[in-house]
PDB file of C-alpha atoms in Angstrom:
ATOM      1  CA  UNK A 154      12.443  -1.514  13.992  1.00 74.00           C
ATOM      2  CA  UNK A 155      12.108   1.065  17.432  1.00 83.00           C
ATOM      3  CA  UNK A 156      11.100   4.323  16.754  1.00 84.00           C
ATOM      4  CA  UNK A 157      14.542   5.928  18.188  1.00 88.00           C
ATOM      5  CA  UNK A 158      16.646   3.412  15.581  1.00 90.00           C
ATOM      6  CA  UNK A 159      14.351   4.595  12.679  1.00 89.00           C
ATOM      7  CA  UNK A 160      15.236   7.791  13.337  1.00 90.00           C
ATOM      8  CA  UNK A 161      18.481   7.206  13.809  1.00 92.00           C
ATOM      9  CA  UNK A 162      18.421   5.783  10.353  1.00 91.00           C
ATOM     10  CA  UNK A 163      16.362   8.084   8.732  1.00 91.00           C
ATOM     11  CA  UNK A 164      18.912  10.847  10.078  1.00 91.00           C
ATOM     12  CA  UNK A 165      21.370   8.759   7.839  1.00 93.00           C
ATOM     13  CA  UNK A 166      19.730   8.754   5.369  1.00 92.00           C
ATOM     14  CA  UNK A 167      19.538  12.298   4.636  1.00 91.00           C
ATOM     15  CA  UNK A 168      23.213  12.447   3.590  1.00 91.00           C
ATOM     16  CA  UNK A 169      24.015   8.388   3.724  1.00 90.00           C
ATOM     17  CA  UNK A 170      22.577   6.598   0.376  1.00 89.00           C
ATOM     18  CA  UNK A 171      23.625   3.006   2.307  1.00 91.00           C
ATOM     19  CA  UNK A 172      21.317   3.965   5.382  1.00 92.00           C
ATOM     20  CA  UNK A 173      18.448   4.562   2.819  1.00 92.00           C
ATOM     21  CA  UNK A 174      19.597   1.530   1.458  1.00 92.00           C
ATOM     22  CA  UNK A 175      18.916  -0.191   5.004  1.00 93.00           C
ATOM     23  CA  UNK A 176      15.231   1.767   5.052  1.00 93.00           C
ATOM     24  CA  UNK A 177      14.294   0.076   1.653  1.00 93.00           C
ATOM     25  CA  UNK A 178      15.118  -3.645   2.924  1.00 92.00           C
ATOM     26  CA  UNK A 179      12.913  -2.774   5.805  1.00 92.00           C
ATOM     27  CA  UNK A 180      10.016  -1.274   3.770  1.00 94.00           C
ATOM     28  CA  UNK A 181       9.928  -2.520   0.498  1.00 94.00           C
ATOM     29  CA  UNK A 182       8.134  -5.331   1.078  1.00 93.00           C
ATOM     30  CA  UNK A 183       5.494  -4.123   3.211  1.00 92.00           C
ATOM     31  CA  UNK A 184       5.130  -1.128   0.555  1.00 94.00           C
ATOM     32  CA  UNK A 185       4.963  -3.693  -2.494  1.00 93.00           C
ATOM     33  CA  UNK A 186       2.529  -6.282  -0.441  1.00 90.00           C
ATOM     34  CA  UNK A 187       0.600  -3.209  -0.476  1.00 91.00           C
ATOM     35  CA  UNK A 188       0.704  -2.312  -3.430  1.00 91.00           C
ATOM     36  CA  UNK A 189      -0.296  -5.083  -4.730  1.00 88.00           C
ATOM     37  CA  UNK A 190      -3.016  -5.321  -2.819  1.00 86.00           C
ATOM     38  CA  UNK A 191      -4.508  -2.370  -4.338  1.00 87.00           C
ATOM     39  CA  UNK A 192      -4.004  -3.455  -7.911  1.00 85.00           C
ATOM     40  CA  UNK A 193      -3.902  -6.853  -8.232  1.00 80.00           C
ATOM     41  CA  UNK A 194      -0.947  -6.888 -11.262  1.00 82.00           C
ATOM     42  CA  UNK A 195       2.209  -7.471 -10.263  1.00 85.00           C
ATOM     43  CA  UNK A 196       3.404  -5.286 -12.836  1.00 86.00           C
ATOM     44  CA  UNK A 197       1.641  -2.338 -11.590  1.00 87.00           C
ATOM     45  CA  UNK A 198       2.727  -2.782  -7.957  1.00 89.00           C
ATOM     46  CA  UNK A 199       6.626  -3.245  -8.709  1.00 91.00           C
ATOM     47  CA  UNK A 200       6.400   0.171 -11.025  1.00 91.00           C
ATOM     48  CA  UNK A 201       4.708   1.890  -8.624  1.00 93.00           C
ATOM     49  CA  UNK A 202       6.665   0.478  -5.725  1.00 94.00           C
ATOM     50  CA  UNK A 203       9.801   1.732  -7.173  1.00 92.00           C
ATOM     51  CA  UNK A 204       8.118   4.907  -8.114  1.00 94.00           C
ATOM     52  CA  UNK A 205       7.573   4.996  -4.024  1.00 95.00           C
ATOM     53  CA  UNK A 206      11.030   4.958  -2.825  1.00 94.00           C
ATOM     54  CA  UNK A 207      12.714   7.328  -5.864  1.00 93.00           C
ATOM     55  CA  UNK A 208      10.355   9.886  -4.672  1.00 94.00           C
ATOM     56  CA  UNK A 209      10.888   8.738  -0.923  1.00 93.00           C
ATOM     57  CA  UNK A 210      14.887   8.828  -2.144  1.00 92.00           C
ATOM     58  CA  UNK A 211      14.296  12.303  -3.856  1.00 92.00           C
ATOM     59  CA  UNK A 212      12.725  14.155  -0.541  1.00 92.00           C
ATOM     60  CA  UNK A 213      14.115  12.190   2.099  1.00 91.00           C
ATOM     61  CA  UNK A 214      16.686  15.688   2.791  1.00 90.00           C
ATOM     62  CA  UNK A 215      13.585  17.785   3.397  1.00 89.00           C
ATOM     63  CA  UNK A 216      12.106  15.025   5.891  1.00 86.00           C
ATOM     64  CA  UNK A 217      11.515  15.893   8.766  1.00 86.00           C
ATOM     65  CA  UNK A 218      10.825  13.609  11.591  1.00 84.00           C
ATOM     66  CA  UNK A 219       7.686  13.152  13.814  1.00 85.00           C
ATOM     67  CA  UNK A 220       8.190  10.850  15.932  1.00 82.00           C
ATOM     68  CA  UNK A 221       5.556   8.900  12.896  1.00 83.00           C
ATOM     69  CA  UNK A 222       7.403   5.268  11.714  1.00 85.00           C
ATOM     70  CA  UNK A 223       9.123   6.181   8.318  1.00 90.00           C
ATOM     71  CA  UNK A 224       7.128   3.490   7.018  1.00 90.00           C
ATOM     72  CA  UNK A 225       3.575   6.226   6.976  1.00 91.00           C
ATOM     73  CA  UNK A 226       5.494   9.004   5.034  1.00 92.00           C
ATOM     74  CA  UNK A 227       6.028   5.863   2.394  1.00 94.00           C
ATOM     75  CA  UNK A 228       2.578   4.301   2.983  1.00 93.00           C
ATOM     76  CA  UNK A 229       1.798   8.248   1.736  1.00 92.00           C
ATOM     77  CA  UNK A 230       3.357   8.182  -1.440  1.00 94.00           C
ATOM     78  CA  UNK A 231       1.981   5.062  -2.154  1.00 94.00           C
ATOM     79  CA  UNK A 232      -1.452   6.254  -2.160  1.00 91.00           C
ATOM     80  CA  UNK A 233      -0.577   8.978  -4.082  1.00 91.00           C
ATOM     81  CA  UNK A 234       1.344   7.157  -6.854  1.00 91.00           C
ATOM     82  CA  UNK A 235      -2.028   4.906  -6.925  1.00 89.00           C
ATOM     83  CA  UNK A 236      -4.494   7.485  -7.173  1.00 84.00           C
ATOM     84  CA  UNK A 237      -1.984   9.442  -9.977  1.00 80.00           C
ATOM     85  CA  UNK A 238      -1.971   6.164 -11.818  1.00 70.00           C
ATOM     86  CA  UNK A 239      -5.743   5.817 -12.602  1.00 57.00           C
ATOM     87  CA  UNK A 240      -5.495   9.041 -13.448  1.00 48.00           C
ATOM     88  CA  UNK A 241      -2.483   9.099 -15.788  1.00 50.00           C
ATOM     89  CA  UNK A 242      -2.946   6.345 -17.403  1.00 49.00           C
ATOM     90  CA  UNK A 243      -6.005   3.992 -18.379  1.00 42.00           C
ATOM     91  CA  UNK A 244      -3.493   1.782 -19.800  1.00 43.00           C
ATOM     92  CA  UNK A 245      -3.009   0.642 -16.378  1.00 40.00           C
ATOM     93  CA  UNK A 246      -5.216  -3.106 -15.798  1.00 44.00           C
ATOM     94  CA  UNK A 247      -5.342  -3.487 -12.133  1.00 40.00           C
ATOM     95  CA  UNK A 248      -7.942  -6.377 -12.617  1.00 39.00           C
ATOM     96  CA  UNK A 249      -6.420  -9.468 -14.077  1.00 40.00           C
ATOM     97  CA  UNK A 250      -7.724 -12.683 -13.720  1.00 37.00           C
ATOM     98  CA  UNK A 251      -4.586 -14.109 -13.741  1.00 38.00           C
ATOM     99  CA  UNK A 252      -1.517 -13.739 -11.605  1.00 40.00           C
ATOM    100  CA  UNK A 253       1.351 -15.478 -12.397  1.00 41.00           C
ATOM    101  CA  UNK A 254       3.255 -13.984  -9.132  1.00 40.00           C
ATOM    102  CA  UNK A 255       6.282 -16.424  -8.814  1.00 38.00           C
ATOM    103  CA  UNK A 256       7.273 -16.482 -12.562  1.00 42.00           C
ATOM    104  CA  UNK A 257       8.229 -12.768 -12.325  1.00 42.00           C
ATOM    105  CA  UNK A 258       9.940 -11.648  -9.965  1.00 42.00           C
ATOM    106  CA  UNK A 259      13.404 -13.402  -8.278  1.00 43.00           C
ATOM    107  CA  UNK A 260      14.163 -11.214  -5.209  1.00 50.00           C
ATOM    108  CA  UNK A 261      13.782 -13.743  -2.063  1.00 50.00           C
ATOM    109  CA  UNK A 262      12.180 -10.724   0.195  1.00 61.00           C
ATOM    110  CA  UNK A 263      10.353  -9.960  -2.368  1.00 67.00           C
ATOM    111  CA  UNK A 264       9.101 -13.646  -3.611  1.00 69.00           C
ATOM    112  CA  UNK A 265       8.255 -14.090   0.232  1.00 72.00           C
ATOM    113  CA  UNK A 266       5.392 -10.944   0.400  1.00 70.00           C
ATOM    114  CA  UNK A 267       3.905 -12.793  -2.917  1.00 72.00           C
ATOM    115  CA  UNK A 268       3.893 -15.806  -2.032  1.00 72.00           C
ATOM    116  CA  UNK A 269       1.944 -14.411   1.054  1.00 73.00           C
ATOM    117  CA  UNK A 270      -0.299 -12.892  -1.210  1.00 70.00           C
ATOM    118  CA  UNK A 271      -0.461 -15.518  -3.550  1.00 70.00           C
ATOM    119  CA  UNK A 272      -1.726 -17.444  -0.665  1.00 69.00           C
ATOM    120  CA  UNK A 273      -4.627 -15.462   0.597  1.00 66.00           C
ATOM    121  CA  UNK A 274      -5.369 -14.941  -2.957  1.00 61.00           C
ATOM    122  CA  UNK A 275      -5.399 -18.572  -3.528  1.00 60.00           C
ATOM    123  CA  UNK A 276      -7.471 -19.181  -0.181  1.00 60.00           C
ATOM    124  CA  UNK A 277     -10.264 -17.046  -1.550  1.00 56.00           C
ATOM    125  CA  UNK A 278     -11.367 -17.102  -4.475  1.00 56.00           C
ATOM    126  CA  UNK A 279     -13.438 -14.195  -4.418  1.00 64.00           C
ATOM    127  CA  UNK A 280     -10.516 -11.914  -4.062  1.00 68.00           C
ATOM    128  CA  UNK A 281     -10.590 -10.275  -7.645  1.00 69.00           C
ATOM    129  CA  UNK A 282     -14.050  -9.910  -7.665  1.00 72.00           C
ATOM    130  CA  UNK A 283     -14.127  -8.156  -4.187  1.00 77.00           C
ATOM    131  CA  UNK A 284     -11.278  -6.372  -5.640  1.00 78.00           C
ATOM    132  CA  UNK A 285     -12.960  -5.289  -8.627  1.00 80.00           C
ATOM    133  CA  UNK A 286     -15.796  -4.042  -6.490  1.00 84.00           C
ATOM    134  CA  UNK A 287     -13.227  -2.547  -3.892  1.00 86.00           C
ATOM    135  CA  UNK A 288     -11.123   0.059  -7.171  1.00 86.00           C
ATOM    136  CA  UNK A 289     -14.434   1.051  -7.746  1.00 88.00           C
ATOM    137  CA  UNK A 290     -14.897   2.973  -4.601  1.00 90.00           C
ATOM    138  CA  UNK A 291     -13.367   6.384  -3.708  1.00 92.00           C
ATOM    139  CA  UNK A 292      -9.816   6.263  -3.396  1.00 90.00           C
ATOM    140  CA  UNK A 293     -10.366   7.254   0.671  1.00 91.00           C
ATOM    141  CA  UNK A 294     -12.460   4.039   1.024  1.00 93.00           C
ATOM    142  CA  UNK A 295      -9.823   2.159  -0.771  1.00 91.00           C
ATOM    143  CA  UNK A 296      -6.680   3.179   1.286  1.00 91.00           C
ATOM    144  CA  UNK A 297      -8.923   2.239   5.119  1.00 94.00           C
ATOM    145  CA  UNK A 298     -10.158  -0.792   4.085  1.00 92.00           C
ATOM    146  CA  UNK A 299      -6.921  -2.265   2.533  1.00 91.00           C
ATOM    147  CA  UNK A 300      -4.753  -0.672   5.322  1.00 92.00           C
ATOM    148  CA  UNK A 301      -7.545  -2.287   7.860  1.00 92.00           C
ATOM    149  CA  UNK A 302      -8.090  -5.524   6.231  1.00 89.00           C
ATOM    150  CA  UNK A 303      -5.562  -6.404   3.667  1.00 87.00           C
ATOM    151  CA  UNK A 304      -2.646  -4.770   5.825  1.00 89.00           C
ATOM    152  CA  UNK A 305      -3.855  -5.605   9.141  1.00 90.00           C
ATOM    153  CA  UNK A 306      -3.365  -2.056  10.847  1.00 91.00           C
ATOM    154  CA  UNK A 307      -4.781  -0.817  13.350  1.00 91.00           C
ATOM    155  CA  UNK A 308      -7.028   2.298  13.791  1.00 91.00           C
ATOM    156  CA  UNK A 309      -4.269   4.251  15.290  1.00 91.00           C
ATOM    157  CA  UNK A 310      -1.829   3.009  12.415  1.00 90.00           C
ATOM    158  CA  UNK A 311      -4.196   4.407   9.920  1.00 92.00           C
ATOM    159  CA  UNK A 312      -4.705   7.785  11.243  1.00 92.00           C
ATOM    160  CA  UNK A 313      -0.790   8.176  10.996  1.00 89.00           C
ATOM    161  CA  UNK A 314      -0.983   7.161   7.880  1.00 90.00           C
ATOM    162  CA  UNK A 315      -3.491   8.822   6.515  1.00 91.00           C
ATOM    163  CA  UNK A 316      -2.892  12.022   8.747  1.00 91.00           C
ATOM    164  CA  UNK A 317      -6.751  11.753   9.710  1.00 93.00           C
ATOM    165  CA  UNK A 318      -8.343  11.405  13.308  1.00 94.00           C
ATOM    166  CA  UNK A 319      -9.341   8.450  14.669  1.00 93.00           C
ATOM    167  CA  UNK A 320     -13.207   8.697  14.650  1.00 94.00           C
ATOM    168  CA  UNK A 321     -12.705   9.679  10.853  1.00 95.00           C
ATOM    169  CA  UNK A 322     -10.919   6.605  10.004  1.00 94.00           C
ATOM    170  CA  UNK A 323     -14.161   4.703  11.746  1.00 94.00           C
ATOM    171  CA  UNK A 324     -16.236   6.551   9.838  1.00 95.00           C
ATOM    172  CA  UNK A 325     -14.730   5.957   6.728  1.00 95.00           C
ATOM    173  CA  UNK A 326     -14.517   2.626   7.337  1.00 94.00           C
ATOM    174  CA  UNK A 327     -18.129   1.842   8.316  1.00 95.00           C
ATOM    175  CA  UNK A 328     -18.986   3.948   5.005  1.00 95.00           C
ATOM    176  CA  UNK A 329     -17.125   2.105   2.784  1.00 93.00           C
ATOM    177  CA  UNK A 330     -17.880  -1.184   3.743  1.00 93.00           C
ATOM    178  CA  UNK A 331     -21.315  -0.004   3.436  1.00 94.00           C
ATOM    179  CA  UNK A 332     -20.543   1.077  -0.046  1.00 92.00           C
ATOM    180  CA  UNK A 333     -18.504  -2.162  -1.157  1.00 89.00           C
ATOM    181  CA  UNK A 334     -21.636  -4.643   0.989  1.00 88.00           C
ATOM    182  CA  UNK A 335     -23.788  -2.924  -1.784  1.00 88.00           C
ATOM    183  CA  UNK A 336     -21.873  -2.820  -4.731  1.00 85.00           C
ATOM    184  CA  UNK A 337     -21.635  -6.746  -3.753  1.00 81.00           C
ATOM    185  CA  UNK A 338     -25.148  -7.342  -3.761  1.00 80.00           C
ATOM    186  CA  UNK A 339     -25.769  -5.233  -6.476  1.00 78.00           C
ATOM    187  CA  UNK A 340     -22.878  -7.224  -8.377  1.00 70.00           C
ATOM    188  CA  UNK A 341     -24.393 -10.635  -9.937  1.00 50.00           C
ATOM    189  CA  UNK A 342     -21.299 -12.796  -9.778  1.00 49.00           C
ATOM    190  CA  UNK A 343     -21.696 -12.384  -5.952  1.00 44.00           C
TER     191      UNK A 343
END
């Protein structure tokens, strides 16, 4: 979706509950792929997904736009629903050994980002051991490498995201993999 349609859209939106409607098709399956990707359960990702676009749904009137894709401002929620759920609960198991993706949910956009992930998860099976190494870093580390790696943006990408400047977001990177090549080696299962 162009910039001047989004904002079109998100215009809508502010007043039109079927043109958010029309945002959520777009986004909810990049937002859930990611998601997931930072908590390996299913579960967790579709709670806190949906957790996303009420509070997306809740403050889309006092929106304003920035010529930024929609898709940041819910890319920043998502973080922040993350981070508040290792805090608020420790009930939440974002390591699980195993994921039964297709047996749970039914929505076809949905079932197509899992069976995506499903895939690369399947293709490497080191995922939830990187993974378990990757929740143990700081939450900053977390968000660049999985928007990087997992998600495939670019540098610029993640400074709108993450509202941070460019040479920041390279720094954080080379950091963090830094951290996680350690925690690796450190880690005997590696």
């Amino acid at each position: 979706m162009d910039l001047e349609h989004e904002k079109e859209l998100v215009n809508r939106a502010q007043t039109d509950a079927d043109a958010f409607a029309q945002l959520y098709d777009e986004y909810y399956p990049k937002i859930f792929g990611y998601v997931l990707k930072r908590t390996a359960s299913v579960e967790t990702a579709k709670d806190i997904t949906s957790e996303v676009f009420l509070k997306a749904l809740q403050t889309i009137k006092r929106f304003q736009w920035r010529n930024i894709s929609f898709s940041a401002y819910l890319y920043r929620i998502a973080d922040h629903e993350i981070s508040n759920g290792y805090r608020r609960s420790k009930k939440l198991n974002l390591i699980k050994q195993d994921i039964k993706i297709s047996e749970i949910i039914t929505d076809v956009t949905i079932n197509d980002e899992i069976a995506r992930t499903e895939a690369d998860i399947q293709k490497n099976e080191d995922f939830l051991l990187l993974h378990k190494c990757i929740v143990k870093l700081p939450d900053i580390y977390q968000q660049v490498i999985v928007l990087k790696y997992f998600e495939k943006k670019s540098s610029a990408e993640i400074c709108l995201i993450l509202g941070k400047r460019e040479g920041t977001i390279k720094s954080l990177l080379h950091r963090g993999l830094k951290k996680l090549k350690k925690m690796m080696e450190d880690d005997a299962t590696f």
